XYZ file of C-alpha atoms in Angstrom:
81
model
C 147.112 96.659 22.723
C 148.973 95.911 25.883
C 152.624 95.506 26.684
C 154.146 92.046 26.344
C 155.507 90.826 29.652
C 157.483 87.794 30.696
C 155.332 84.722 31.401
C 153.038 82.090 29.943
C 150.326 82.966 27.433
C 147.546 80.986 25.805
C 146.842 81.829 22.180
C 143.430 80.724 21.010
C 142.825 80.239 17.290
C 139.251 80.261 16.009
C 138.831 77.765 13.162
C 135.021 77.967 12.998
C 134.984 78.991 9.324
C 137.525 76.326 8.409
C 135.528 73.691 10.276
C 132.332 74.671 8.424
C 134.135 74.611 5.062
C 135.683 71.190 5.785
C 132.222 69.705 6.343
C 131.139 70.882 2.869
C 133.927 69.220 0.841
C 132.856 66.167 -1.144
C 134.532 63.887 -3.657
C 132.945 62.070 -6.535
C 133.332 58.294 -6.422
C 133.871 56.016 -9.418
C 130.150 55.130 -9.314
C 129.198 58.803 -9.708
C 127.951 59.377 -6.169
C 129.458 61.888 -3.759
C 130.992 61.162 -0.349
C 131.882 63.681 2.328
C 135.647 63.949 2.897
C 135.498 65.313 6.455
C 132.129 64.452 8.019
C 133.373 65.395 11.490
C 134.809 68.733 10.297
C 138.300 70.152 10.666
C 140.621 67.925 12.708
C 141.376 70.694 15.226
C 137.685 71.414 15.861
C 136.447 74.986 15.991
C 138.956 76.347 18.522
C 142.517 75.378 19.340
C 144.720 76.695 22.132
C 148.500 76.965 22.002
C 150.710 77.834 24.959
C 153.517 80.347 24.509
C 156.333 81.135 26.945
C 157.928 84.585 26.787
C 161.274 84.688 28.576
C 162.589 88.064 27.383
C 159.996 90.755 26.750
C 162.590 93.212 25.400
C 163.065 91.264 22.161
C 160.867 91.396 19.078
C 158.929 88.135 18.874
C 156.861 86.643 16.083
C 155.485 83.195 15.297
C 154.944 81.291 12.075
C 151.726 79.250 12.101
C 151.236 76.566 9.450
C 147.967 74.642 9.236
C 147.349 71.696 6.925
C 144.601 69.103 6.720
C 146.476 66.841 9.175
C 148.613 68.982 11.479
C 149.394 72.391 12.919
C 152.965 73.630 13.266
C 153.994 76.682 15.252
C 157.585 77.852 15.325
C 159.542 81.024 16.048
C 159.883 83.163 12.955
C 163.234 84.189 11.546
C 163.634 87.768 10.376
C 166.031 88.719 7.612
C 168.631 91.264 8.739
């Protein structure tokens, strides 16, 4: 592990497993046949990059990442004191 310094960073998230799982989800139609829900896989593809700007490296930083079937949300975390 290195030391966090001031500057811009690129965080890369690997969603390969999620993409593979999304391609294997089917629903049963009223006629009894099955249709694939996400034929093109996970909406973010297999890898997604997020930029992060660190302005003060002396503070404790953490992020909250939320991923749903339609969006990704990344926000600063709030610690209880």
